[in-house]
Tab-separated table of C-alpha atoms in Angstrom:
chain	number	residue	atom	x	y	z
A	1	MET	CA	0.000	0.000	0.000
A	2	ILE	CA	1.073	3.563	-0.715
A	3	GLU	CA	0.042	6.213	1.796
A	4	PHE	CA	0.171	10.008	1.616
A	5	ARG	CA	-0.356	11.754	4.966
A	6	ASN	CA	-0.647	15.564	4.903
A	7	VAL	CA	1.920	15.765	2.146
A	8	SER	CA	3.030	19.214	0.991
A	9	LYS	CA	5.704	20.007	-1.544
A	10	ARG	CA	6.964	23.317	-2.898
A	11	PHE	CA	9.315	24.147	-5.716
A	12	GLY	CA	10.489	27.663	-4.868
A	13	PRO	CA	7.390	29.849	-4.746
A	14	VAL	CA	5.235	27.216	-6.464
A	15	VAL	CA	3.091	24.984	-4.264
A	16	ALA	CA	3.056	21.636	-6.063
A	17	LEU	CA	1.116	19.690	-3.401
A	18	ASN	CA	-0.918	21.101	-0.542
A	19	SER	CA	-1.769	18.776	2.395
A	20	VAL	CA	-2.554	15.738	0.295
A	21	ASN	CA	-4.005	12.608	1.936
A	22	MET	CA	-4.593	9.448	-0.066
A	23	GLU	CA	-3.955	5.734	-0.340
A	24	PHE	CA	-3.300	3.319	-3.180
A	25	SER	CA	-3.824	-0.360	-2.546
A	26	ALA	CA	-2.469	-3.355	-4.449
A	27	GLY	CA	-4.611	-4.853	-7.167
A	28	ASN	CA	-6.002	-1.588	-8.474
A	29	ILE	CA	-5.462	0.596	-11.503
A	30	THR	CA	-5.741	4.230	-10.435
A	31	GLY	CA	-5.946	7.260	-12.689
A	32	ILE	CA	-4.597	10.591	-11.471
A	33	PHE	CA	-6.309	13.233	-13.563
A	34	GLY	CA	-5.642	16.938	-13.700
A	35	PRO	CA	-4.524	19.784	-15.930
A	36	ASN	CA	-0.872	20.595	-16.578
A	37	GLY	CA	0.846	21.800	-13.427
A	38	ALA	CA	-1.762	20.258	-11.120
A	39	GLY	CA	0.787	18.209	-9.165
A	40	LYS	CA	0.471	14.838	-10.919
A	41	SER	CA	4.143	14.331	-11.694
A	42	THR	CA	5.095	15.446	-8.184
A	43	ILE	CA	2.966	12.631	-6.752
A	44	MET	CA	4.720	10.148	-9.037
A	45	LYS	CA	8.179	11.398	-8.102
A	46	LEU	CA	7.392	11.227	-4.392
A	47	ILE	CA	6.300	7.598	-4.747
A	48	ALA	CA	9.361	6.802	-6.855
A	49	GLY	CA	11.572	8.310	-4.150
A	50	ILE	CA	13.041	10.929	-6.485
A	51	ASN	CA	11.570	13.911	-4.606
A	52	TYR	CA	10.893	14.184	-0.900
A	53	PRO	CA	7.997	15.913	0.810
A	54	ASP	CA	8.554	19.228	2.623
A	55	GLN	CA	5.856	18.247	5.088
A	56	GLY	CA	3.995	15.053	5.839
A	57	ASP	CA	4.823	11.452	5.008
A	58	VAL	CA	4.822	9.228	1.982
A	59	LYS	CA	5.003	5.550	2.903
A	60	LEU	CA	5.379	2.560	0.640
A	61	ASP	CA	4.365	-0.595	2.510
A	62	GLY	CA	5.086	1.355	5.677
A	63	GLU	CA	8.572	2.393	4.622
A	64	ASN	CA	10.346	5.362	3.106
A	65	PRO	CA	10.068	5.189	-0.719
A	66	ARG	CA	13.846	5.599	-1.003
A	67	ALA	CA	14.253	2.217	0.693
A	68	LYS	CA	11.700	0.590	-1.610
A	69	ARG	CA	12.929	1.581	-5.046
A	70	GLN	CA	13.109	-2.059	-6.102
A	71	SER	CA	9.334	-2.266	-5.626
A	72	VAL	CA	8.560	0.538	-8.060
A	73	ALA	CA	8.669	0.512	-11.859
A	74	TYR	CA	8.540	4.134	-12.934
A	75	LEU	CA	7.858	5.442	-16.419
A	76	PRO	CA	8.899	9.105	-16.366
A	77	GLU	CA	7.407	11.727	-18.620
A	78	ILE	CA	10.816	12.663	-20.004
A	79	ASP	CA	12.872	10.564	-22.423
A	80	HIS	CA	15.300	8.805	-20.144
A	81	LEU	CA	16.757	6.277	-22.587
A	82	TYR	CA	20.104	7.040	-24.267
A	83	PRO	CA	19.562	7.842	-27.951
A	84	TRP	CA	22.347	5.475	-29.069
A	85	TRP	CA	20.857	2.467	-27.275
A	86	THR	CA	19.035	-0.263	-29.090
A	87	LEU	CA	15.918	-1.501	-27.334
A	88	ARG	CA	17.828	-4.690	-26.482
A	89	GLN	CA	20.663	-2.707	-24.887
A	90	ALA	CA	18.173	-0.707	-22.826
A	91	ALA	CA	16.518	-3.945	-21.692
A	92	ASP	CA	19.876	-5.528	-20.803
A	93	PHE	CA	20.824	-2.442	-18.813
A	94	ILE	CA	17.578	-2.370	-16.825
A	95	SER	CA	17.592	-6.124	-16.208
A	96	THR	CA	20.943	-5.848	-14.401
A	97	PHE	CA	19.462	-3.282	-11.997
A	98	TYR	CA	16.254	-5.036	-11.064
A	99	SER	CA	15.972	-8.587	-9.803
A	100	ASP	CA	12.296	-8.705	-10.814
A	101	TRP	CA	13.067	-8.469	-14.548
A	102	ASP	CA	10.832	-10.944	-16.418
A	103	TYR	CA	12.504	-11.874	-19.690
A	104	GLY	CA	9.541	-14.023	-20.753
A	105	ARG	CA	7.124	-11.124	-20.340
A	106	TYR	CA	9.516	-8.857	-22.240
A	107	LYS	CA	9.650	-11.306	-25.172
A	108	GLU	CA	5.878	-11.698	-25.129
A	109	LEU	CA	5.151	-7.964	-25.202
A	110	LEU	CA	7.680	-7.134	-27.950
A	111	PRO	CA	5.532	-8.339	-30.874
A	112	PHE	CA	2.340	-7.274	-29.063
A	113	LEU	CA	3.585	-3.676	-29.155
A	114	ASN	CA	4.991	-4.080	-32.684
A	115	LEU	CA	8.517	-3.386	-31.474
A	116	ASP	CA	11.864	-4.730	-32.624
A	117	GLU	CA	14.870	-5.281	-30.355
A	118	GLN	CA	17.226	-3.670	-32.870
A	119	MET	CA	15.387	-0.329	-32.898
A	120	ILE	CA	17.677	2.556	-31.958
A	121	MET	CA	16.114	4.905	-29.416
A	122	GLY	CA	17.301	8.109	-31.097
A	123	LYS	CA	16.086	7.048	-34.538
A	124	ILE	CA	12.510	5.938	-33.875
A	125	SER	CA	9.311	7.984	-33.644
A	126	LYS	CA	7.987	9.465	-30.433
A	127	GLY	CA	5.174	6.914	-30.381
A	128	GLN	CA	7.599	4.013	-30.736
A	129	ARG	CA	9.784	5.443	-27.991
A	130	ALA	CA	6.738	5.708	-25.736
A	131	LYS	CA	6.003	2.030	-26.380
A	132	CYS	CA	9.641	1.088	-25.625
A	133	LYS	CA	9.437	2.936	-22.300
A	134	LEU	CA	6.215	1.128	-21.470
A	135	LEU	CA	7.629	-2.271	-22.400
A	136	LEU	CA	10.608	-1.741	-20.115
A	137	VAL	CA	8.393	-1.117	-17.071
A	138	LEU	CA	5.785	-3.772	-17.886
A	139	ALA	CA	8.563	-6.378	-18.138
A	140	ARG	CA	9.266	-5.973	-14.436
A	141	LYS	CA	7.298	-7.828	-11.773
A	142	ALA	CA	7.261	-4.728	-9.588
A	143	PRO	CA	4.302	-4.448	-7.201
A	144	TYR	CA	3.949	-0.739	-8.035
A	145	LEU	CA	3.870	0.554	-11.567
A	146	LEU	CA	3.900	4.313	-12.162
A	147	LEU	CA	3.048	5.653	-15.618
A	148	ASP	CA	3.554	9.407	-15.816
A	149	GLU	CA	1.748	10.863	-18.846
A	150	PRO	CA	2.175	7.758	-21.010
A	151	PHE	CA	-0.060	9.233	-23.740
A	152	SER	CA	1.199	12.774	-24.021
A	153	GLY	CA	1.916	13.759	-27.612
A	154	ILE	CA	1.155	10.247	-28.890
A	155	ASP	CA	-1.141	9.507	-31.829
A	156	LEU	CA	-4.498	7.827	-31.324
A	157	LEU	CA	-3.607	4.356	-32.624
A	158	THR	CA	-0.455	4.194	-30.532
A	159	ARG	CA	-2.457	5.288	-27.471
A	160	GLU	CA	-4.753	2.331	-28.038
A	161	GLU	CA	-1.758	0.009	-28.351
A	162	ILE	CA	-0.454	1.383	-25.053
A	163	ALA	CA	-3.803	0.888	-23.307
A	164	ASP	CA	-4.006	-2.684	-24.658
A	165	ALA	CA	-0.498	-3.457	-23.438
A	166	VAL	CA	-1.288	-2.120	-19.962
A	167	ILE	CA	-4.230	-4.549	-19.703
A	168	LYS	CA	-2.187	-7.424	-21.083
A	169	GLY	CA	0.759	-6.698	-18.802
A	170	TYR	CA	-1.290	-6.008	-15.674
A	171	ARG	CA	-0.702	-8.525	-12.919
A	172	GLU	CA	-4.126	-8.689	-11.324
A	173	GLY	CA	-4.309	-8.832	-7.589
A	174	GLU	CA	-0.590	-8.386	-7.061
A	175	GLN	CA	0.144	-5.101	-8.780
A	176	ALA	CA	-0.961	-1.503	-8.342
A	177	ILE	CA	-0.794	0.648	-11.455
A	178	ILE	CA	-0.984	4.423	-11.184
A	179	ILE	CA	-1.452	6.376	-14.394
A	180	SER	CA	-1.257	10.153	-14.491
A	181	THR	CA	-2.721	11.905	-17.496
A	182	HIS	CA	-4.809	14.826	-18.648
A	183	GLU	CA	-6.177	12.700	-21.471
A	184	ILE	CA	-8.867	10.602	-19.810
A	185	ASP	CA	-10.642	9.369	-22.944
A	186	GLU	CA	-8.205	6.545	-23.629
A	187	ILE	CA	-8.386	5.099	-20.166
A	188	GLU	CA	-12.014	5.671	-19.102
A	189	SER	CA	-12.581	1.926	-18.958
A	190	LEU	CA	-9.078	1.086	-17.741
A	191	VAL	CA	-9.064	2.754	-14.345
A	192	GLU	CA	-10.933	1.541	-11.288
A	193	LYS	CA	-10.017	4.319	-8.911
A	194	VAL	CA	-9.711	7.970	-9.794
A	195	VAL	CA	-8.104	10.997	-8.193
A	196	PHE	CA	-8.862	14.422	-9.626
A	197	ILE	CA	-6.193	16.889	-8.674
A	198	ASP	CA	-5.831	20.604	-9.337
A	199	GLN	CA	-3.572	23.276	-7.885
A	200	GLY	CA	-1.895	20.758	-5.621
A	201	ARG	CA	-5.113	19.646	-3.965
A	202	ILE	CA	-7.307	16.595	-4.387
A	203	GLN	CA	-10.636	17.875	-5.680
A	204	LEU	CA	-12.385	14.521	-5.851
A	205	SER	CA	-11.457	10.869	-5.533
A	206	GLY	CA	-13.275	7.570	-5.537
A	207	ASP	CA	-14.353	4.441	-7.376
A	208	ALA	CA	-14.871	5.029	-11.125
A	209	GLU	CA	-17.976	2.839	-11.423
A	210	GLN	CA	-19.495	4.353	-8.294
A	211	LEU	CA	-18.978	7.882	-9.641
A	212	ARG	CA	-20.618	6.936	-12.959
A	213	MET	CA	-23.558	5.432	-11.088
A	214	GLU	CA	-24.040	8.420	-8.792
A	215	ARG	CA	-23.653	11.114	-11.436
A	216	ASN	CA	-24.678	9.497	-14.724
A	217	LYS	CA	-21.584	11.058	-16.170
A	218	SER	CA	-18.352	9.901	-17.745
A	219	LEU	CA	-15.046	10.595	-16.033
A	220	VAL	CA	-14.276	13.230	-18.679
A	221	GLU	CA	-17.532	15.025	-17.885
A	222	ILE	CA	-16.910	14.696	-14.160
A	223	MET	CA	-13.440	16.166	-14.582
A	224	LYS	CA	-14.813	19.201	-16.430
A	225	GLU	CA	-17.407	19.675	-13.723
A	226	VAL	CA	-14.912	19.310	-10.871
A	227	PHE	CA	-12.378	21.705	-12.330
A	228	ARG	CA	-14.987	24.265	-13.306
A	229	HIS	CA	-16.130	24.437	-9.711
A	230	GLY	CA	-12.570	24.969	-8.577
A	231	ASN	CA	-11.727	24.195	-4.998
A	232	GLN	CA	-15.076	22.777	-3.978
A	233	GLN	CA	-14.704	19.823	-1.630
A	234	ILE	CA	-16.968	16.904	-2.436
B	1	MET	CA	-18.037	-3.242	-27.941
B	2	ASP	CA	-18.379	0.478	-27.337
B	3	PHE	CA	-19.262	1.523	-23.843
B	4	ASP	CA	-21.288	4.489	-22.726
B	5	ASN	CA	-18.785	5.954	-20.297
B	6	SER	CA	-21.492	7.725	-18.326
B	7	GLN	CA	-22.884	4.390	-17.075
B	8	PRO	CA	-21.164	1.748	-14.937
B	9	ILE	CA	-19.243	-0.495	-17.309
B	10	TYR	CA	-19.821	-3.755	-15.426
B	11	MET	CA	-23.583	-3.296	-15.885
B	12	GLN	CA	-23.125	-2.760	-19.610
B	13	ILE	CA	-21.121	-5.989	-19.819
B	14	ILE	CA	-23.958	-7.857	-18.080
B	15	ASP	CA	-26.572	-6.243	-20.349
B	16	GLU	CA	-24.569	-7.237	-23.423
B	17	TYR	CA	-24.587	-10.878	-22.273
B	18	LYS	CA	-28.299	-10.644	-21.463
B	19	LYS	CA	-29.054	-9.357	-24.958
B	20	ASN	CA	-27.067	-12.166	-26.536
B	21	ILE	CA	-28.969	-14.709	-24.457
B	22	ILE	CA	-32.337	-13.085	-25.213
B	23	ARG	CA	-31.621	-13.186	-28.949
B	24	SER	CA	-30.419	-16.794	-28.567
B	25	LYS	CA	-26.960	-15.921	-29.851
B	26	LEU	CA	-25.741	-17.529	-26.646
B	27	LYS	CA	-27.420	-20.674	-25.347
B	28	LYS	CA	-27.211	-22.758	-22.228
B	29	GLY	CA	-23.912	-24.625	-22.184
B	30	ASP	CA	-22.075	-22.203	-24.517
B	31	LYS	CA	-18.588	-21.284	-23.376
B	32	ILE	CA	-17.854	-17.583	-23.009
B	33	PRO	CA	-14.411	-15.911	-22.994
B	34	SER	CA	-12.361	-16.014	-19.802
B	35	GLN	CA	-12.304	-12.819	-17.771
B	36	ARG	CA	-8.816	-11.999	-18.987
B	37	GLU	CA	-9.645	-12.659	-22.637
B	38	TYR	CA	-12.757	-10.528	-22.362
B	39	ALA	CA	-10.888	-7.669	-20.650
B	40	GLN	CA	-8.367	-7.603	-23.474
B	41	MET	CA	-11.034	-7.944	-26.146
B	42	VAL	CA	-13.041	-4.930	-25.000
B	43	ARG	CA	-10.143	-2.986	-23.415
B	44	VAL	CA	-11.567	-2.866	-19.906
B	45	ASN	CA	-10.014	-3.173	-16.460
B	46	PRO	CA	-9.855	-6.903	-15.607
B	47	ASN	CA	-11.340	-6.206	-12.167
B	48	THR	CA	-14.410	-4.628	-13.806
B	49	VAL	CA	-14.890	-7.776	-15.887
B	50	GLN	CA	-14.433	-9.875	-12.760
B	51	ARG	CA	-17.202	-7.903	-11.072
B	52	ALA	CA	-19.558	-8.422	-14.033
B	53	TYR	CA	-18.825	-12.174	-14.161
B	54	ARG	CA	-19.281	-12.496	-10.399
B	55	GLU	CA	-22.698	-10.828	-10.589
B	56	MET	CA	-23.725	-13.017	-13.503
B	57	GLU	CA	-22.750	-16.043	-11.457
B	58	ASN	CA	-24.842	-14.785	-8.551
B	59	MET	CA	-27.824	-14.392	-10.907
B	60	ASP	CA	-27.228	-17.952	-12.201
B	61	MET	CA	-26.780	-16.557	-15.706
B	62	VAL	CA	-23.383	-18.223	-16.017
B	63	GLU	CA	-21.359	-20.772	-14.118
B	64	THR	CA	-17.615	-21.201	-13.863
B	65	LEU	CA	-16.288	-24.741	-13.798
B	66	ARG	CA	-12.852	-25.205	-12.341
B	67	GLY	CA	-10.214	-25.591	-14.998
B	68	GLN	CA	-12.788	-25.607	-17.780
B	69	GLY	CA	-14.016	-22.055	-18.093
B	70	THR	CA	-17.235	-20.092	-17.823
B	71	PHE	CA	-20.467	-21.292	-19.423
B	72	ILE	CA	-23.950	-19.916	-19.965
B	73	SER	CA	-26.318	-21.524	-17.485
B	74	ALA	CA	-29.458	-19.506	-18.242
B	75	GLY	CA	-32.196	-21.718	-19.652
B	76	GLU	CA	-35.386	-20.939	-21.564
B	77	GLN	CA	-37.322	-19.803	-18.521
B	78	MET	CA	-34.647	-17.314	-17.525
B	79	ARG	CA	-34.337	-16.147	-21.131
B	80	GLU	CA	-38.024	-15.264	-21.254
B	81	GLN	CA	-37.877	-13.542	-17.919
B	82	MET	CA	-34.839	-11.471	-18.929
B	83	ALA	CA	-36.475	-10.506	-22.231
B	84	LYS	CA	-39.572	-9.322	-20.400
B	85	GLU	CA	-37.503	-7.376	-17.907
B	86	MET	CA	-35.295	-5.637	-20.456
B	87	ALA	CA	-38.170	-4.812	-22.802
B	88	GLY	CA	-40.144	-3.500	-19.840
B	89	LYS	CA	-37.288	-1.205	-18.889
B	90	VAL	CA	-36.997	0.180	-22.422
B	91	MET	CA	-40.769	0.765	-22.619
B	92	LYS	CA	-40.895	2.489	-19.239
B	93	HIS	CA	-38.031	4.761	-20.212
B	94	PHE	CA	-39.654	5.597	-23.552
B	95	ILE	CA	-43.026	6.383	-22.010
B	96	HIS	CA	-41.449	8.455	-19.264
B	97	GLU	CA	-39.463	10.518	-21.763
B	98	MET	CA	-42.452	11.071	-24.067
B	99	ARG	CA	-44.640	12.161	-21.178
B	100	SER	CA	-41.934	14.500	-19.956
B	101	LEU	CA	-42.080	16.124	-23.405
B	102	GLY	CA	-45.762	16.748	-22.781
B	103	TYR	CA	-47.279	14.053	-25.029
B	104	GLU	CA	-50.578	12.519	-23.981
B	105	ASP	CA	-50.899	8.743	-24.067
B	106	ALA	CA	-53.246	8.761	-27.056
B	107	MET	CA	-50.781	10.859	-29.030
B	108	ILE	CA	-47.944	8.543	-28.080
B	109	MET	CA	-49.970	5.588	-29.395
B	110	ASP	CA	-50.693	7.373	-32.686
B	111	MET	CA	-47.067	8.313	-33.160
B	112	LEU	CA	-45.938	4.783	-32.413
B	113	LYS	CA	-48.324	3.333	-34.986
B	114	CYS	CA	-47.238	5.915	-37.497
B	115	GLU	CA	-43.568	5.131	-36.960
B	116	LEU	CA	-44.033	1.373	-36.990
B	117	GLU	CA	-46.215	1.036	-40.102
B	118	PRO	CA	-43.706	1.915	-42.814
B	119	MET	CA	-41.082	-0.210	-41.076
B	120	GLU	CA	-43.374	-3.238	-41.300
B	121	GLU	CA	-43.283	-2.960	-45.050
B	122	GLY	CA	-39.516	-2.840	-44.875
B	123	GLU	CA	-39.037	0.713	-46.050
B	124	GLN	CA	-37.500	3.625	-44.241
B	125	VAL	CA	-39.335	6.912	-44.209
B	126	ASP	CA	-37.410	10.032	-43.433
B	127	ARG	CA	-39.228	12.394	-41.141
B	128	VAL	CA	-38.311	15.904	-40.224
């Protein structure tokens, strides 16, 4: 389980997170939705142990995230793969770092994502690079999988391939996947739990099916409603 | 299958199976996809599919046999009952909406007849 208790984080004068409380449990796919600059990536980085809270606690299975880095597979928003690497070289590199590397899963997802091991990171399209990044995190048996903006700037067909691969790669019951995005359309039916965040605060969170039932609205419509009303607590 | 994202997805999965049973596209004893296969087929969270399958099991619509898969268990009696229920829901909704537009029952009947007649002869009439 991942727990946030009264977590605040600033970057200079900018408040990225403001007294955030939430929990993520294993066996769920959670969507963190919000506009650019809402605090989504900050949440991801705190869980990944890359940033630390100014106030409050982030706990991963009761421990400091820095001590649990082996439990987290993190797909960052930026391109973190060396441009001269082939996909195979990137995979070899990552597999030496993480004991949970699953070569079988890697081999299985390669053709599923229409990827080739000999592809050179600096020479392929943005969409193909996004799929490579996804493959490299899905091939780990990590209990926590963080996908930070996996769809941003990616064409529609590739987005669908990414969504399909997430379902195929998802280890039900034993894995928590957290996806941050401002493009909800692609993953309406993928997420079970949702957190709507804006200006560093959680505006609404809950069970996706429950929210649909209560409001007769899609998550996209709910997001528009929530962010239009600003800081209303629901 | 395209989902209406403003309604719970697990209910839409159940309704889809109900429709297939009502139209006899699925019959008692037919094997249906595993939860994982279905989740991948329709691009839905596997836990949502699990919830739909669990509810269908509780309603005795389907049964899961260990190591063999999930099968339709609804028989003729249940088929008829489901058809009645679903049709009833559609009718109620239709009548409610028409009344909320201010139509009297007699007018609704006339309009229905009018709309249905050309369709019986297999032709489509465009109305403005």
